[in-house]
Each structure stands twice: as C-alpha cells, then as structure tokens.
Amino acid sequence: MFNERTYTILELTLKEFIGNGKPVSSKQLTKKYKLGVKDATIRAELNNLTEAGFLSQPHISGGRVPTDKGYQFIVNFAMKNLISSVGLVNKHMNQLTNILLNRDLNNFIDGFSQEMNLLGAGYENSTSNFYKSGLGELFENLELETKNDFYEIAKDFERLDEKFKALPRLLNNHSGPQIFIGEKSPITQSRHLAVIIDEYNIDGDKFYIAAIGPKRMDYQKNLKFFKQIKETYERKRKK
C-alpha cells in the first residue's frame, strides 16, 4: 500500500498527462505544485509508481505516462467522487433529455456526441436498432502514430453494432456507468480507446448509451456529464 503522498503524486501526474498529453517529470510537478518535498523525493515516488505498474517511462531520461492500470486508478477516483449534479442543468442538457424523452434516439446520439466531443453510440434492445455518430470527433482527439493504429480504430468502428448486441448480457443490470479501458473493453479492441457505457429504461425498453474516446480523456468531466443526463432524464420522466 502507498502512503497519501504517493497517491497525490500519482493523481497529479495523471492530471497533467490528461491535460496536455506530454510525459510528466518530477521537475514539472515540483515547479507547479507545492508538495513540500524536494525534486529527488518526487522522482523516487515516480520510480515506485512505475515499478508498481501505474506509470511507464517511454525514454530513460524522459517523463512518465500512465499505463492502463494508472488510468484505472483515476477512473476509480472519479467514480468514488461522483456527486449529484442536477442543479447544474443547462439549456443543452434540457434539449438533449427532451429528445431522449421523445424517443428520437438518432438525433439524441448526434447531440450527445457533439456535446461530449467523442464518438457516441446507442443500442435499443427491443428493436436491435443501433445508432452512432462522431467518428470525426473521435479521430480529432486521438493521437495515433502508425497505420496499424488507424486500422484498429476503423475495425472497431465497423464492428460496433455487433458488439452492442451483447451489452445486455455483459452489463447485467449494472447500476450506473461503466468504464472499460484499452484492450479489456468488450466494445473496442484498440489499446488507444476507452469506453463509458450506461443503461437507460425508456418506456420499459432498455437503451444503452456509450461514449468512445481516447484513453487520455477527462474521466471526471465525462462521468459527470453521464450522471447529469441520466438524473435529468429520470426527473423529467417521473413528472
């Protein structure tokens, strides 16, 4: 088990990388945050976190980047600290939830994708209808280096409808959104992607909504958006 300082350094390292996509160094953390310890101490903590599998060091003399285990840590942190946000509903959120209430699922996924700036997908269990939107938004946020990386993403996109048909069995009435990171996702196989999925009850039918984007996404912000949509929808549905 790590102490509080180690977890704080891990959290800040993940925050910095998600913010700018660049490897994070001990010098950078020392300069930006008042941690009350010297650069050498932070470097030692980063070494410990790397050995534990939360971070990796692409170059010997370079900074650290998160591993899937590191991303899972920030996801768990975001889920634990997710609070009710109904009081913050804005005009766009009201419009989106009204579209969902009217069962205009295709337009809902379009608007959902635009608001999140990620690829949006939806699956209606009773009809097996599948909706998707935002491939441009997805590629806009990805940082791919090889042709094979592009091939993996394109292949995932082509098979999305097949993967979504298995969601009722995979989620099994799970309460609240679920997040899958990298190759462990049942929806995508690319190591570059993360998926957030939630389940809705629309007039007795199950409707699954997913946001697909880079692993380097703002999980706290996106989870809050998911929670806000669902809480607003449920509140309006009960009126």
PDB file of C-alpha atoms in Angstrom:
ATOM      1  CA  MET A   1       0.000   0.000   0.000  1.00  0.00           C
ATOM      2  CA  PHE A   2       1.197   3.506  -0.828  1.00  0.00           C
ATOM      3  CA  ASN A   3       1.020   6.466   1.501  1.00  0.00           C
ATOM      4  CA  GLU A   4      -1.065   9.575   0.884  1.00  0.00           C
ATOM      5  CA  ARG A   5       1.816  11.492  -0.705  1.00  0.00           C
ATOM      6  CA  THR A   6       2.420   8.761  -3.270  1.00  0.00           C
ATOM      7  CA  TYR A   7      -1.240   8.700  -4.274  1.00  0.00           C
ATOM      8  CA  THR A   8      -1.259  12.504  -4.510  1.00  0.00           C
ATOM      9  CA  ILE A   9       1.750  12.414  -6.841  1.00  0.00           C
ATOM     10  CA  LEU A  10       0.067   9.735  -8.963  1.00  0.00           C
ATOM     11  CA  GLU A  11      -3.136  11.766  -9.161  1.00  0.00           C
ATOM     12  CA  LEU A  12      -1.253  14.926 -10.183  1.00  0.00           C
ATOM     13  CA  THR A  13       0.820  13.030 -12.755  1.00  0.00           C
ATOM     14  CA  LEU A  14      -2.332  11.638 -14.351  1.00  0.00           C
ATOM     15  CA  LYS A  15      -3.985  15.053 -14.261  1.00  0.00           C
ATOM     16  CA  GLU A  16      -1.022  16.665 -16.022  1.00  0.00           C
ATOM     17  CA  PHE A  17      -0.816  13.990 -18.711  1.00  0.00           C
ATOM     18  CA  ILE A  18      -4.552  14.036 -19.414  1.00  0.00           C
ATOM     19  CA  GLY A  19      -4.342  17.820 -19.677  1.00  0.00           C
ATOM     20  CA  ASN A  20      -1.531  18.118 -22.219  1.00  0.00           C
ATOM     21  CA  GLY A  21      -0.586  14.635 -23.431  1.00  0.00           C
ATOM     22  CA  LYS A  22       3.105  15.076 -22.634  1.00  0.00           C
ATOM     23  CA  PRO A  23       5.230  12.866 -20.354  1.00  0.00           C
ATOM     24  CA  VAL A  24       5.352  14.247 -16.815  1.00  0.00           C
ATOM     25  CA  SER A  25       8.632  14.825 -14.965  1.00  0.00           C
ATOM     26  CA  SER A  26       9.418  15.272 -11.281  1.00  0.00           C
ATOM     27  CA  LYS A  27      10.766  18.738 -12.089  1.00  0.00           C
ATOM     28  CA  GLN A  28       7.440  19.692 -13.657  1.00  0.00           C
ATOM     29  CA  LEU A  29       5.483  18.549 -10.589  1.00  0.00           C
ATOM     30  CA  THR A  30       7.878  20.299  -8.202  1.00  0.00           C
ATOM     31  CA  LYS A  31       7.566  23.570 -10.082  1.00  0.00           C
ATOM     32  CA  LYS A  32       3.779  23.541 -10.474  1.00  0.00           C
ATOM     33  CA  TYR A  33       2.580  22.079  -7.164  1.00  0.00           C
ATOM     34  CA  LYS A  34       3.510  22.827  -3.562  1.00  0.00           C
ATOM     35  CA  LEU A  35       4.131  19.289  -2.388  1.00  0.00           C
ATOM     36  CA  GLY A  36       6.518  20.198   0.410  1.00  0.00           C
ATOM     37  CA  VAL A  37       9.255  17.815  -0.749  1.00  0.00           C
ATOM     38  CA  LYS A  38      12.322  18.057  -2.971  1.00  0.00           C
ATOM     39  CA  ASP A  39      12.541  17.067  -6.616  1.00  0.00           C
ATOM     40  CA  ALA A  40      14.578  13.962  -5.728  1.00  0.00           C
ATOM     41  CA  THR A  41      11.803  12.723  -3.424  1.00  0.00           C
ATOM     42  CA  ILE A  42       9.167  13.134  -6.136  1.00  0.00           C
ATOM     43  CA  ARG A  43      11.454  11.351  -8.605  1.00  0.00           C
ATOM     44  CA  ALA A  44      11.751   8.444  -6.173  1.00  0.00           C
ATOM     45  CA  GLU A  45       7.954   8.321  -5.836  1.00  0.00           C
ATOM     46  CA  LEU A  46       7.582   8.265  -9.629  1.00  0.00           C
ATOM     47  CA  ASN A  47      10.048   5.372  -9.737  1.00  0.00           C
ATOM     48  CA  ASN A  48       7.952   3.481  -7.170  1.00  0.00           C
ATOM     49  CA  LEU A  49       4.772   4.112  -9.155  1.00  0.00           C
ATOM     50  CA  THR A  50       6.497   2.935 -12.328  1.00  0.00           C
ATOM     51  CA  GLU A  51       7.678  -0.263 -10.651  1.00  0.00           C
ATOM     52  CA  ALA A  52       4.126  -0.824  -9.368  1.00  0.00           C
ATOM     53  CA  GLY A  53       2.762  -0.603 -12.912  1.00  0.00           C
ATOM     54  CA  PHE A  54       0.792   2.661 -12.652  1.00  0.00           C
ATOM     55  CA  LEU A  55       3.201   4.623 -14.865  1.00  0.00           C
ATOM     56  CA  SER A  56       5.671   3.904 -17.626  1.00  0.00           C
ATOM     57  CA  GLN A  57       8.744   5.758 -18.848  1.00  0.00           C
ATOM     58  CA  PRO A  58       8.951   5.733 -22.668  1.00  0.00           C
ATOM     59  CA  HIS A  59      12.511   7.091 -22.594  1.00  0.00           C
ATOM     60  CA  ILE A  60      15.134   6.524 -19.900  1.00  0.00           C
ATOM     61  CA  SER A  61      15.726  10.215 -19.258  1.00  0.00           C
ATOM     62  CA  GLY A  62      12.154  11.316 -20.002  1.00  0.00           C
ATOM     63  CA  GLY A  63       8.957  11.820 -18.041  1.00  0.00           C
ATOM     64  CA  ARG A  64       6.224   9.348 -17.112  1.00  0.00           C
ATOM     65  CA  VAL A  65       2.949   8.443 -18.799  1.00  0.00           C
ATOM     66  CA  PRO A  66       0.017   6.440 -17.403  1.00  0.00           C
ATOM     67  CA  THR A  67      -0.444   2.737 -18.046  1.00  0.00           C
ATOM     68  CA  ASP A  68      -3.909   1.169 -18.223  1.00  0.00           C
ATOM     69  CA  LYS A  69      -3.522   0.456 -14.507  1.00  0.00           C
ATOM     70  CA  GLY A  70      -2.870   4.151 -13.950  1.00  0.00           C
ATOM     71  CA  TYR A  71      -5.937   5.132 -15.954  1.00  0.00           C
ATOM     72  CA  GLN A  72      -7.992   2.664 -13.925  1.00  0.00           C
ATOM     73  CA  PHE A  73      -6.830   4.421 -10.772  1.00  0.00           C
ATOM     74  CA  ILE A  74      -8.115   7.791 -11.996  1.00  0.00           C
ATOM     75  CA  VAL A  75     -11.382   6.166 -13.132  1.00  0.00           C
ATOM     76  CA  ASN A  76     -11.912   4.652  -9.679  1.00  0.00           C
ATOM     77  CA  PHE A  77     -11.152   8.031  -8.120  1.00  0.00           C
ATOM     78  CA  ALA A  78     -13.633   9.793 -10.426  1.00  0.00           C
ATOM     79  CA  MET A  79     -16.367   7.220  -9.741  1.00  0.00           C
ATOM     80  CA  LYS A  80     -15.854   7.493  -5.996  1.00  0.00           C
ATOM     81  CA  ASN A  81     -16.108  11.277  -6.075  1.00  0.00           C
ATOM     82  CA  LEU A  82     -19.050  11.498  -8.471  1.00  0.00           C
ATOM     83  CA  ILE A  83     -21.806  13.587  -6.909  1.00  0.00           C
ATOM     84  CA  SER A  84     -25.301  14.637  -7.907  1.00  0.00           C
ATOM     85  CA  SER A  85     -25.278  17.433 -10.473  1.00  0.00           C
ATOM     86  CA  VAL A  86     -28.954  18.010 -11.324  1.00  0.00           C
ATOM     87  CA  GLY A  87     -28.736  21.586 -10.081  1.00  0.00           C
ATOM     88  CA  LEU A  88     -26.266  22.440 -12.859  1.00  0.00           C
ATOM     89  CA  VAL A  89     -28.563  21.580 -15.788  1.00  0.00           C
ATOM     90  CA  ASN A  90     -28.142  23.945 -18.753  1.00  0.00           C
ATOM     91  CA  LYS A  91     -30.050  24.639 -21.958  1.00  0.00           C
ATOM     92  CA  HIS A  92     -28.215  21.994 -23.997  1.00  0.00           C
ATOM     93  CA  MET A  93     -28.815  19.347 -21.346  1.00  0.00           C
ATOM     94  CA  ASN A  94     -32.535  20.132 -21.309  1.00  0.00           C
ATOM     95  CA  GLN A  95     -32.681  19.851 -25.091  1.00  0.00           C
ATOM     96  CA  LEU A  96     -30.853  16.525 -25.080  1.00  0.00           C
ATOM     97  CA  THR A  97     -33.061  14.973 -22.425  1.00  0.00           C
ATOM     98  CA  ASN A  98     -36.214  16.208 -24.181  1.00  0.00           C
ATOM     99  CA  ILE A  99     -35.039  14.492 -27.372  1.00  0.00           C
ATOM    100  CA  LEU A 100     -34.473  11.308 -25.379  1.00  0.00           C
ATOM    101  CA  LEU A 101     -37.918  11.537 -23.782  1.00  0.00           C
ATOM    102  CA  ASN A 102     -39.417  11.763 -27.279  1.00  0.00           C
ATOM    103  CA  ARG A 103     -37.505   8.595 -28.249  1.00  0.00           C
ATOM    104  CA  ASP A 104     -35.772  10.392 -31.110  1.00  0.00           C
ATOM    105  CA  LEU A 105     -32.744   8.230 -30.473  1.00  0.00           C
ATOM    106  CA  ASN A 106     -30.847   9.006 -33.668  1.00  0.00           C
ATOM    107  CA  ASN A 107     -30.895  12.758 -33.017  1.00  0.00           C
ATOM    108  CA  PHE A 108     -30.109  12.148 -29.363  1.00  0.00           C
ATOM    109  CA  ILE A 109     -26.892  10.296 -30.228  1.00  0.00           C
ATOM    110  CA  ASP A 110     -25.934  13.073 -32.675  1.00  0.00           C
ATOM    111  CA  GLY A 111     -26.368  15.729 -29.985  1.00  0.00           C
ATOM    112  CA  PHE A 112     -24.745  13.566 -27.325  1.00  0.00           C
ATOM    113  CA  SER A 113     -21.653  13.064 -29.488  1.00  0.00           C
ATOM    114  CA  GLN A 114     -21.357  16.779 -30.237  1.00  0.00           C
ATOM    115  CA  GLU A 115     -21.687  17.749 -26.570  1.00  0.00           C
ATOM    116  CA  MET A 116     -19.062  15.255 -25.419  1.00  0.00           C
ATOM    117  CA  ASN A 117     -16.809  15.753 -28.452  1.00  0.00           C
ATOM    118  CA  LEU A 118     -16.427  11.968 -28.599  1.00  0.00           C
ATOM    119  CA  LEU A 119     -17.883   9.155 -30.653  1.00  0.00           C
ATOM    120  CA  GLY A 120     -21.416   8.474 -29.417  1.00  0.00           C
ATOM    121  CA  ALA A 121     -23.274   5.184 -29.850  1.00  0.00           C
ATOM    122  CA  GLY A 122     -26.635   3.834 -28.755  1.00  0.00           C
ATOM    123  CA  TYR A 123     -28.404   0.483 -28.874  1.00  0.00           C
ATOM    124  CA  GLU A 124     -32.130  -0.145 -28.386  1.00  0.00           C
ATOM    125  CA  ASN A 125     -32.581  -3.650 -27.030  1.00  0.00           C
ATOM    126  CA  SER A 126     -36.213  -4.250 -28.057  1.00  0.00           C
ATOM    127  CA  THR A 127     -35.696  -3.337 -31.726  1.00  0.00           C
ATOM    128  CA  SER A 128     -31.943  -4.066 -32.094  1.00  0.00           C
ATOM    129  CA  ASN A 129     -31.620  -0.606 -33.641  1.00  0.00           C
ATOM    130  CA  PHE A 130     -28.096   0.784 -33.462  1.00  0.00           C
ATOM    131  CA  TYR A 131     -27.115   4.447 -33.687  1.00  0.00           C
ATOM    132  CA  LYS A 132     -23.673   6.018 -33.959  1.00  0.00           C
ATOM    133  CA  SER A 133     -22.246   9.453 -34.573  1.00  0.00           C
ATOM    134  CA  GLY A 134     -18.994  11.338 -34.198  1.00  0.00           C
ATOM    135  CA  LEU A 135     -16.210   9.424 -35.923  1.00  0.00           C
ATOM    136  CA  GLY A 136     -14.702  12.801 -36.802  1.00  0.00           C
ATOM    137  CA  GLU A 137     -14.805  13.856 -33.145  1.00  0.00           C
ATOM    138  CA  LEU A 138     -13.069  10.616 -32.184  1.00  0.00           C
ATOM    139  CA  PHE A 139     -10.186  10.998 -34.642  1.00  0.00           C
ATOM    140  CA  GLU A 140      -9.857  14.674 -33.758  1.00  0.00           C
ATOM    141  CA  ASN A 141      -8.995  13.683 -30.183  1.00  0.00           C
ATOM    142  CA  LEU A 142      -6.788  10.677 -30.904  1.00  0.00           C
ATOM    143  CA  GLU A 143      -3.004  10.789 -31.184  1.00  0.00           C
ATOM    144  CA  LEU A 144      -2.179   7.889 -33.499  1.00  0.00           C
ATOM    145  CA  GLU A 145       1.287   7.156 -34.834  1.00  0.00           C
ATOM    146  CA  THR A 146       1.078   4.203 -37.230  1.00  0.00           C
ATOM    147  CA  LYS A 147      -1.177   2.892 -39.986  1.00  0.00           C
ATOM    148  CA  ASN A 148      -1.941  -0.103 -37.796  1.00  0.00           C
ATOM    149  CA  ASP A 149      -3.320   2.225 -35.114  1.00  0.00           C
ATOM    150  CA  PHE A 150      -5.744   3.699 -37.663  1.00  0.00           C
ATOM    151  CA  TYR A 151      -6.640   0.205 -38.868  1.00  0.00           C
ATOM    152  CA  GLU A 152      -7.507  -0.906 -35.315  1.00  0.00           C
ATOM    153  CA  ILE A 153      -9.830   2.073 -34.807  1.00  0.00           C
ATOM    154  CA  ALA A 154     -11.536   1.623 -38.183  1.00  0.00           C
ATOM    155  CA  LYS A 155     -12.051  -2.083 -37.497  1.00  0.00           C
ATOM    156  CA  ASP A 156     -13.590  -1.324 -34.103  1.00  0.00           C
ATOM    157  CA  PHE A 157     -15.955   1.202 -35.680  1.00  0.00           C
ATOM    158  CA  GLU A 158     -17.123  -1.296 -38.316  1.00  0.00           C
ATOM    159  CA  ARG A 159     -17.998  -3.915 -35.676  1.00  0.00           C
ATOM    160  CA  LEU A 160     -19.674  -1.654 -33.135  1.00  0.00           C
ATOM    161  CA  ASP A 161     -23.222  -2.782 -33.916  1.00  0.00           C
ATOM    162  CA  GLU A 162     -22.272  -6.445 -33.371  1.00  0.00           C
ATOM    163  CA  LYS A 163     -20.555  -5.655 -30.079  1.00  0.00           C
ATOM    164  CA  PHE A 164     -23.508  -3.659 -28.766  1.00  0.00           C
ATOM    165  CA  LYS A 165     -25.877  -6.591 -29.210  1.00  0.00           C
ATOM    166  CA  ALA A 166     -24.000  -8.371 -26.412  1.00  0.00           C
ATOM    167  CA  LEU A 167     -24.376  -5.478 -23.951  1.00  0.00           C
ATOM    168  CA  PRO A 168     -27.499  -6.755 -22.138  1.00  0.00           C
ATOM    169  CA  ARG A 169     -25.571  -9.864 -21.123  1.00  0.00           C
ATOM    170  CA  LEU A 170     -22.334  -8.029 -20.338  1.00  0.00           C
ATOM    171  CA  LEU A 171     -23.786  -5.250 -18.204  1.00  0.00           C
ATOM    172  CA  ASN A 172     -26.365  -7.445 -16.467  1.00  0.00           C
ATOM    173  CA  ASN A 173     -28.395  -4.594 -14.908  1.00  0.00           C
ATOM    174  CA  HIS A 174     -25.308  -2.864 -13.549  1.00  0.00           C
ATOM    175  CA  SER A 175     -26.200   0.333 -11.714  1.00  0.00           C
ATOM    176  CA  GLY A 176     -24.536   3.453 -13.086  1.00  0.00           C
ATOM    177  CA  PRO A 177     -21.990   3.977 -15.863  1.00  0.00           C
ATOM    178  CA  GLN A 178     -19.197   1.510 -16.507  1.00  0.00           C
ATOM    179  CA  ILE A 179     -15.797   2.336 -17.955  1.00  0.00           C
ATOM    180  CA  PHE A 180     -13.602   0.000 -19.983  1.00  0.00           C
ATOM    181  CA  ILE A 181     -10.005   0.926 -20.760  1.00  0.00           C
ATOM    182  CA  GLY A 182      -7.837  -0.240 -23.646  1.00  0.00           C
ATOM    183  CA  GLU A 183      -7.897  -3.822 -24.847  1.00  0.00           C
ATOM    184  CA  LYS A 184     -10.033  -5.016 -21.918  1.00  0.00           C
ATOM    185  CA  SER A 185     -13.103  -3.321 -23.376  1.00  0.00           C
ATOM    186  CA  PRO A 186     -15.888  -5.620 -24.643  1.00  0.00           C
ATOM    187  CA  ILE A 187     -16.817  -2.961 -27.216  1.00  0.00           C
ATOM    188  CA  THR A 188     -13.473  -1.961 -28.724  1.00  0.00           C
ATOM    189  CA  GLN A 189     -10.151  -3.752 -29.062  1.00  0.00           C
ATOM    190  CA  SER A 190      -7.806  -0.830 -29.694  1.00  0.00           C
ATOM    191  CA  ARG A 191      -5.289  -0.081 -26.945  1.00  0.00           C
ATOM    192  CA  HIS A 192      -5.836   3.625 -27.605  1.00  0.00           C
ATOM    193  CA  LEU A 193      -9.516   3.752 -26.644  1.00  0.00           C
ATOM    194  CA  ALA A 194     -11.699   3.940 -23.557  1.00  0.00           C
ATOM    195  CA  VAL A 195     -15.463   3.401 -23.407  1.00  0.00           C
ATOM    196  CA  ILE A 196     -18.088   4.744 -20.996  1.00  0.00           C
ATOM    197  CA  ILE A 197     -21.441   2.908 -21.101  1.00  0.00           C
ATOM    198  CA  ASP A 198     -24.713   3.409 -19.265  1.00  0.00           C
ATOM    199  CA  GLU A 199     -28.143   1.786 -19.405  1.00  0.00           C
ATOM    200  CA  TYR A 200     -31.495   3.598 -19.610  1.00  0.00           C
ATOM    201  CA  ASN A 201     -35.058   2.455 -19.150  1.00  0.00           C
ATOM    202  CA  ILE A 202     -37.218   4.117 -21.809  1.00  0.00           C
ATOM    203  CA  ASP A 203     -40.876   3.144 -21.501  1.00  0.00           C
ATOM    204  CA  GLY A 204     -39.883  -0.332 -20.367  1.00  0.00           C
ATOM    205  CA  ASP A 205     -37.240  -0.796 -23.064  1.00  0.00           C
ATOM    206  CA  LYS A 206     -33.517  -0.866 -22.388  1.00  0.00           C
ATOM    207  CA  PHE A 207     -31.403   1.670 -24.236  1.00  0.00           C
ATOM    208  CA  TYR A 208     -27.608   1.621 -23.971  1.00  0.00           C
ATOM    209  CA  ILE A 209     -25.551   4.771 -24.453  1.00  0.00           C
ATOM    210  CA  ALA A 210     -21.792   4.821 -24.936  1.00  0.00           C
ATOM    211  CA  ALA A 211     -19.098   7.432 -25.380  1.00  0.00           C
ATOM    212  CA  ILE A 212     -15.927   6.204 -27.063  1.00  0.00           C
ATOM    213  CA  GLY A 213     -12.760   8.262 -26.993  1.00  0.00           C
ATOM    214  CA  PRO A 214      -9.042   8.287 -26.272  1.00  0.00           C
ATOM    215  CA  LYS A 215      -7.776   6.839 -23.006  1.00  0.00           C
ATOM    216  CA  ARG A 216      -6.450  10.327 -22.325  1.00  0.00           C
ATOM    217  CA  MET A 217      -9.958  11.690 -21.760  1.00  0.00           C
ATOM    218  CA  ASP A 218     -11.224  13.732 -18.824  1.00  0.00           C
ATOM    219  CA  TYR A 219     -12.984  10.916 -16.951  1.00  0.00           C
ATOM    220  CA  GLN A 220     -14.293  13.096 -14.146  1.00  0.00           C
ATOM    221  CA  LYS A 221     -15.893  15.563 -16.563  1.00  0.00           C
ATOM    222  CA  ASN A 222     -17.359  12.841 -18.783  1.00  0.00           C
ATOM    223  CA  LEU A 223     -18.748  10.800 -15.894  1.00  0.00           C
ATOM    224  CA  LYS A 224     -20.369  13.935 -14.536  1.00  0.00           C
ATOM    225  CA  PHE A 225     -21.990  14.504 -17.943  1.00  0.00           C
ATOM    226  CA  PHE A 226     -23.329  10.932 -17.992  1.00  0.00           C
ATOM    227  CA  LYS A 227     -24.736  11.307 -14.493  1.00  0.00           C
ATOM    228  CA  GLN A 228     -26.274  14.669 -15.316  1.00  0.00           C
ATOM    229  CA  ILE A 229     -28.080  13.326 -18.379  1.00  0.00           C
ATOM    230  CA  LYS A 230     -29.493  10.362 -16.502  1.00  0.00           C
ATOM    231  CA  GLU A 231     -30.597  12.323 -13.444  1.00  0.00           C
ATOM    232  CA  THR A 232     -32.260  14.987 -15.601  1.00  0.00           C
ATOM    233  CA  TYR A 233     -33.957  12.362 -17.766  1.00  0.00           C
ATOM    234  CA  GLU A 234     -35.240  10.409 -14.747  1.00  0.00           C
ATOM    235  CA  ARG A 235     -36.509  13.568 -13.083  1.00  0.00           C
ATOM    236  CA  LYS A 236     -38.433  14.637 -16.198  1.00  0.00           C
ATOM    237  CA  ARG A 237     -39.744  11.130 -16.842  1.00  0.00           C
ATOM    238  CA  LYS A 238     -41.370  10.999 -13.404  1.00  0.00           C
ATOM    239  CA  LYS A 239     -43.259  14.280 -13.850  1.00  0.00           C
TER     240      LYS A 239
END
